[in-house]
Coordinates of C-alpha atoms in Angstrom, one line a residue:
M1 CA 103.0 80.3 73.1
K2 CA 102.6 77.0 75.8
W3 CA 105.1 74.4 75.4
T4 CA 102.2 71.9 74.7
T5 CA 101.2 74.0 71.6
L6 CA 104.9 74.1 70.8
L7 CA 105.3 70.6 71.0
I8 CA 101.9 70.0 68.5
L9 CA 103.1 72.6 66.0
G10 CA 106.6 70.5 65.8
F11 CA 104.7 67.1 65.6
L12 CA 102.3 68.8 62.8
C13 CA 105.5 69.6 60.7
I14 CA 107.4 66.4 61.0
I15 CA 104.1 64.7 60.0
F16 CA 103.3 66.7 57.1
S17 CA 106.8 67.2 55.8
Q18 CA 106.7 63.3 55.5
C19 CA 103.3 63.1 53.9
S20 CA 104.3 65.9 50.7
S21 CA 92.1 40.8 69.4
S22 CA 89.2 39.5 67.8
N23 CA 86.2 41.1 65.6
D24 CA 82.2 40.2 67.2
D25 CA 81.4 40.4 63.6
N26 CA 83.5 38.8 61.0
P27 CA 84.6 40.8 58.2
D28 CA 85.3 38.3 55.9
T29 CA 82.0 36.3 56.1
P30 CA 79.0 39.0 55.2
M31 CA 75.6 38.1 56.5
D32 CA 74.4 38.1 53.1
E33 CA 76.1 37.6 49.5
D34 CA 75.2 40.2 47.2
T35 CA 75.9 39.5 43.5
M36 CA 75.1 42.7 42.2
D37 CA 77.5 43.8 39.7
P38 CA 79.4 46.6 41.2
P39 CA 79.1 49.2 38.4
T40 CA 75.5 48.9 37.8
M41 CA 74.6 49.0 41.5
S42 CA 71.5 51.7 42.4
M43 CA 72.2 53.3 45.9
Y44 CA 71.0 51.3 48.9
F45 CA 69.6 52.9 52.4
P46 CA 69.1 50.7 55.4
P47 CA 65.2 50.3 56.6
I48 CA 64.9 53.6 59.4
T49 CA 64.0 51.0 62.1
G50 CA 65.2 47.5 62.9
G51 CA 68.9 46.1 62.7
D52 CA 68.8 45.0 58.9
W53 CA 71.2 46.4 56.5
E54 CA 72.3 44.6 53.4
T55 CA 76.0 43.6 52.6
I56 CA 78.6 43.2 49.7
S57 CA 81.3 40.9 49.5
L58 CA 84.7 41.9 48.9
E59 CA 85.2 39.6 46.2
T60 CA 82.0 40.9 44.5
L61 CA 83.4 44.5 44.4
G62 CA 86.8 42.9 43.2
W63 CA 88.6 44.2 46.1
N64 CA 92.0 42.9 47.4
T65 CA 91.0 40.3 50.0
D66 CA 94.4 39.6 50.6
A67 CA 94.9 43.2 52.6
T68 CA 92.2 42.8 54.9
Q69 CA 93.7 41.6 57.9
A70 CA 96.6 43.9 57.4
L71 CA 93.9 46.8 57.9
L72 CA 92.2 45.0 60.7
D73 CA 95.3 44.4 62.7
F74 CA 96.3 47.9 62.3
L75 CA 92.9 49.3 63.5
Q76 CA 93.4 46.8 66.2
E77 CA 96.7 47.9 67.1
K78 CA 95.7 51.7 67.0
D79 CA 92.9 51.2 69.7
S80 CA 90.0 51.0 67.5
K81 CA 86.5 50.1 68.5
A82 CA 84.7 50.3 65.5
F83 CA 85.2 50.3 61.3
I84 CA 82.7 50.1 58.9
I85 CA 83.2 50.5 54.9
L86 CA 79.8 51.1 53.1
K87 CA 79.9 51.0 49.4
D88 CA 76.8 52.5 47.7
G89 CA 75.4 52.4 51.2
R90 CA 75.8 48.7 51.3
I91 CA 78.3 47.2 54.3
A92 CA 81.5 46.1 52.8
L93 CA 83.6 45.5 55.9
E94 CA 82.4 46.0 59.6
A95 CA 84.7 45.2 62.5
Y96 CA 84.5 45.9 66.1
F97 CA 87.3 45.6 68.5
N98 CA 88.4 45.3 72.2
T99 CA 84.9 44.4 73.4
S100 CA 83.1 46.6 71.7
S101 CA 80.0 45.5 69.3
A102 CA 77.4 46.9 67.1
S103 CA 75.3 48.3 70.0
S104 CA 78.5 50.1 71.8
N105 CA 78.1 53.8 71.9
G106 CA 80.9 56.3 71.6
P107 CA 81.7 59.8 71.3
W108 CA 82.0 61.6 67.9
N109 CA 83.7 64.6 69.3
S110 CA 84.5 66.8 66.9
T111 CA 83.1 64.9 64.0
G112 CA 79.8 65.8 65.6
K113 CA 80.7 69.4 64.1
T114 CA 79.4 68.3 60.8
L115 CA 75.7 67.4 62.4
S116 CA 75.4 70.9 64.0
A117 CA 76.3 72.2 60.4
F118 CA 74.0 69.8 58.6
T119 CA 70.9 70.8 61.0
L120 CA 71.7 74.8 60.7
G121 CA 71.5 74.1 56.7
I122 CA 67.7 72.9 57.4
A123 CA 67.1 75.7 60.0
Q124 CA 68.1 78.1 57.0
E125 CA 65.9 76.4 54.8
E126 CA 63.0 76.4 56.7
G127 CA 63.4 80.3 57.0
F128 CA 64.3 80.4 60.9
L129 CA 67.8 82.1 60.4
S130 CA 70.1 83.5 57.7
I131 CA 73.9 82.3 58.2
N132 CA 74.4 85.8 56.6
N133 CA 73.1 87.7 59.4
A134 CA 74.6 88.9 62.9
S135 CA 74.7 86.0 65.5
S136 CA 73.3 88.7 67.9
D137 CA 70.1 88.1 66.3
Y138 CA 69.4 84.4 67.4
L139 CA 71.6 84.9 70.1
G140 CA 70.7 87.8 71.8
S141 CA 72.7 90.9 72.7
G142 CA 75.7 90.6 75.2
W143 CA 76.5 87.0 74.3
S144 CA 80.0 88.0 74.2
S145 CA 82.2 90.5 75.8
L146 CA 82.3 92.8 72.8
E147 CA 81.2 96.2 72.6
T148 CA 77.3 95.8 70.6
A149 CA 78.9 97.2 67.2
E150 CA 81.8 94.7 67.5
E151 CA 79.6 92.0 68.6
N152 CA 77.0 92.5 65.6
E153 CA 80.1 92.1 63.0
I154 CA 80.3 88.7 63.9
K155 CA 77.9 86.6 61.5
V156 CA 76.4 83.2 61.7
I157 CA 79.0 82.4 58.9
H158 CA 81.8 82.9 60.8
H159 CA 80.9 80.3 63.1
L160 CA 80.7 77.7 60.9
S161 CA 83.9 78.9 59.1
M162 CA 86.3 79.0 62.0
T163 CA 86.4 82.9 61.4
T164 CA 84.6 84.9 64.2
G165 CA 88.1 86.2 65.1
L166 CA 87.3 85.4 68.8
D167 CA 90.1 85.1 71.2
Y168 CA 91.7 81.5 71.2
N169 CA 94.3 82.4 73.6
V170 CA 91.9 81.7 76.8
T171 CA 92.1 78.9 79.6
N172 CA 89.5 77.0 78.5
S173 CA 88.9 77.0 74.6
N174 CA 85.4 75.4 75.1
C175 CA 83.9 78.2 77.1
T176 CA 81.0 80.1 76.1
T177 CA 80.2 82.9 78.7
P178 CA 80.4 85.9 78.0
N179 CA 84.0 86.7 80.1
C180 CA 85.7 83.8 77.5
L181 CA 84.8 85.7 74.4
T182 CA 86.9 88.6 73.3
A183 CA 88.1 90.1 70.4
L184 CA 91.4 89.5 68.9
H185 CA 91.0 89.5 65.2
T186 CA 88.4 91.1 62.7
P187 CA 85.7 88.4 61.6
G188 CA 86.1 86.8 58.8
T189 CA 90.1 87.5 58.1
F190 CA 91.7 85.1 60.2
W191 CA 90.9 81.4 60.5
Y192 CA 91.6 79.3 63.8
Y193 CA 90.3 76.2 64.9
H194 CA 88.0 77.4 68.3
N195 CA 85.4 75.4 69.7
A196 CA 83.5 77.7 71.8
P197 CA 82.2 79.5 68.8
Y198 CA 81.5 76.4 67.0
T199 CA 79.5 75.3 70.2
L200 CA 77.5 78.4 70.1
T201 CA 75.6 77.3 66.5
Q202 CA 73.9 75.1 68.6
S203 CA 72.7 77.8 70.4
I204 CA 71.7 79.9 67.4
I205 CA 69.7 77.4 66.0
S206 CA 67.7 76.9 69.1
G207 CA 67.0 80.6 69.4
A208 CA 66.2 80.8 65.5
V209 CA 63.9 77.9 65.7
N210 CA 62.6 78.7 69.4
Q211 CA 63.0 75.2 70.3
E212 CA 65.6 73.2 72.0
F213 CA 68.6 72.1 69.7
N214 CA 68.6 68.5 70.9
S215 CA 64.8 68.4 70.1
Y216 CA 65.0 70.0 66.6
F217 CA 67.8 68.0 65.6
N218 CA 65.8 64.9 66.7
S219 CA 63.0 65.8 64.6
K220 CA 64.9 67.2 61.7
L221 CA 67.9 64.9 60.9
K222 CA 68.5 61.9 63.7
N223 CA 64.9 60.0 63.3
P224 CA 64.3 60.8 59.5
I225 CA 67.5 58.7 58.9
G226 CA 67.2 56.3 61.8
M227 CA 70.2 57.2 63.9
D228 CA 70.4 56.5 66.9
G229 CA 72.1 58.3 70.2
T230 CA 72.3 61.6 72.1
W231 CA 73.8 65.2 72.9
L232 CA 75.6 64.7 76.4
K233 CA 76.6 67.9 77.7
L234 CA 80.3 67.5 79.2
G235 CA 81.3 70.8 80.8
F236 CA 80.7 73.8 77.9
A237 CA 80.8 71.5 75.2
N238 CA 77.9 69.2 73.7
V239 CA 79.3 65.8 72.4
Y240 CA 77.2 63.3 70.1
Y241 CA 77.8 59.6 70.9
S242 CA 75.9 56.9 69.1
T243 CA 76.7 54.0 67.3
A244 CA 79.3 53.2 64.6
R245 CA 76.5 52.5 62.2
S246 CA 74.8 55.5 63.3
M247 CA 77.4 58.0 62.1
A248 CA 77.8 55.3 58.9
R249 CA 73.8 56.7 58.1
F250 CA 75.1 60.3 58.5
G251 CA 77.5 59.5 55.8
L252 CA 75.5 57.9 53.9
L253 CA 73.0 60.9 53.9
N254 CA 75.9 63.3 52.9
L255 CA 77.0 61.1 50.0
N256 CA 73.9 61.5 49.0
E257 CA 73.7 65.4 49.0
G258 CA 71.0 65.7 52.1
N259 CA 68.7 62.7 50.8
W260 CA 67.6 59.6 51.8
D261 CA 66.3 57.3 49.7
G262 CA 64.2 59.8 47.9
T263 CA 63.1 62.1 51.1
P264 CA 64.8 65.4 51.2
I265 CA 66.2 65.9 54.7
L266 CA 68.1 69.1 53.3
S267 CA 67.2 70.1 49.7
D268 CA 69.2 73.5 49.6
T269 CA 71.6 72.4 47.1
N270 CA 73.4 76.2 47.2
Y271 CA 73.9 75.3 51.1
F272 CA 75.0 71.6 51.0
N273 CA 77.5 72.9 48.1
A274 CA 78.8 75.6 50.5
M275 CA 79.3 73.4 53.5
T276 CA 81.2 71.1 51.7
T277 CA 83.7 73.3 49.6
T278 CA 86.2 76.2 50.9
S279 CA 84.4 78.5 53.0
Q280 CA 87.3 81.1 53.4
D281 CA 90.4 82.2 51.7
M282 CA 93.0 81.3 54.8
N283 CA 92.3 77.5 55.4
K284 CA 91.3 76.0 51.9
A285 CA 91.0 72.6 53.3
Y286 CA 87.8 73.8 55.5
G287 CA 84.0 73.8 54.6
Y288 CA 81.3 74.7 57.2
L289 CA 83.0 72.5 60.3
W290 CA 83.5 69.8 57.6
W291 CA 87.5 69.1 56.6
L292 CA 88.0 68.9 52.7
N293 CA 91.1 66.8 51.1
G294 CA 92.2 67.6 47.8
K295 CA 93.6 71.0 48.4
D296 CA 97.1 72.8 47.7
S297 CA 97.3 73.9 51.6
F298 CA 95.5 73.8 54.9
R299 CA 95.8 74.5 58.6
A300 CA 95.5 72.4 61.7
P301 CA 93.7 72.5 65.0
A302 CA 96.0 74.5 67.8
S303 CA 98.2 76.3 65.1
E304 CA 98.4 79.5 63.4
L305 CA 100.6 78.2 60.7
Q306 CA 99.4 77.1 56.9
F307 CA 101.0 73.7 55.7
P308 CA 101.4 73.1 51.9
G309 CA 100.1 69.9 50.3
K310 CA 97.1 67.8 50.8
L311 CA 95.3 67.2 54.1
I312 CA 95.4 63.5 53.5
P313 CA 97.8 62.6 51.0
N314 CA 97.0 59.2 50.6
A315 CA 93.1 59.7 50.4
P316 CA 90.8 60.9 47.1
D317 CA 91.1 64.2 46.7
D318 CA 87.1 64.5 47.0
L319 CA 87.1 63.0 50.2
I320 CA 85.2 65.3 52.5
A321 CA 85.4 64.6 56.5
G322 CA 84.6 64.5 60.0
L323 CA 87.4 64.5 62.0
G324 CA 87.3 64.3 66.0
K325 CA 89.5 64.2 68.8
D326 CA 91.2 60.7 69.8
D327 CA 91.0 59.9 65.9
Q328 CA 87.2 60.1 65.5
K329 CA 86.6 59.9 61.6
L330 CA 84.1 60.2 59.0
Y331 CA 85.1 60.2 55.7
V332 CA 82.8 60.6 52.5
I333 CA 83.7 59.8 48.9
P334 CA 81.6 60.5 46.5
S335 CA 84.0 59.7 43.5
K336 CA 84.1 55.9 44.9
G337 CA 80.6 55.9 46.4
L338 CA 82.2 55.2 50.0
V339 CA 81.4 56.0 53.5
I340 CA 84.3 55.1 55.9
V341 CA 83.8 55.4 59.8
R342 CA 86.4 54.6 62.8
M343 CA 85.5 54.8 66.6
G344 CA 87.7 54.4 69.0
D345 CA 90.6 55.5 71.6
D346 CA 93.2 57.9 71.2
T347 CA 95.8 56.4 68.6
G348 CA 98.9 57.7 70.3
E349 CA 98.5 61.5 69.0
A350 CA 96.3 62.9 71.3
L351 CA 95.6 65.6 68.5
L352 CA 91.9 67.6 68.0
G353 CA 91.2 66.4 64.5
P354 CA 93.6 66.0 61.4
S355 CA 96.5 63.6 62.3
S356 CA 98.8 61.4 60.5
F357 CA 96.7 58.4 61.3
D358 CA 94.3 59.5 58.4
N359 CA 97.3 58.9 56.0
E360 CA 98.6 55.8 57.6
L361 CA 94.8 54.3 57.5
W362 CA 94.5 55.4 53.9
E363 CA 97.8 53.5 52.8
K364 CA 95.9 50.4 54.5
I365 CA 92.4 51.1 52.6
N366 CA 93.8 51.8 49.7
L367 CA 95.7 48.2 49.5
L368 CA 91.9 46.8 49.9
I369 CA 89.9 48.8 47.7
N370 CA 92.4 49.2 44.6

């Protein structure tokens, strides 16, 4: 095992044992005062086009406004660029840091895995594929270095749940050429956070719908909910870039279980529920490319170990999350009607997804919302 991996594992053990500047927008002065009583508020969806987005004040929500500045100071200290809290779809807090603004685009990194999982669900609902079919049905034979019989044992669901069994001990874990894809474990028997099998989900979608992934994604997900942004190829990886508000739009869609203001974007409730609940027995904190809180154990990227306790102890148990490199965060909390977005630079941990920053951030958020 490489020494960098050993350092990461040691750092993770310490983290989780401990757990068992100016803004362009002034968050204390919302654009519009919303005086609706929070318990009776209906869900709000921003218009598909234009920049209008209804706001609600912290005072109206009964939140602790005295905790606002400490939260913003913490975010700025941690090299954040954008932060948004939606309450029932309305903007309760929005802040930008370090020369960023509402029009700035940033990388989702692995938070974008959730976009692929959602789009794959749409393709299945439309009858183009089945997640229980062999990946080779859509990628073609020879997409890996495995023998045909071995290759056919890998199903689409294994890509979604990080259980393909492909060898992650490779020079470039993003590499998707056949020579990089060899067998290590029997599919479905071992969980490991391996980027290459995830990246192939986009090729699976493309092969199934007979259309470029980006085009299908735009027509079925991006455009119907008014997102901006684009996928950019960075080596083998395909990384989504957008504004923070677009990430918040996608979070709002998932808060409403695939429905956008009465329009079903993904109406297959069985798939949505499977996507946002434990997908296998080895990492209870992982669905279909979504991270899950409230479980009694979890595994982390770059680790073969299982850690006891919740993924984010300070966060609500029903939180689901997209978590990306450099602490890109998309939190969806159904019990509280919240969507929370953090975009920015590395907070100092340089990890691939979950980190101690999650727990530290939720400590600050709880002081505001509780």
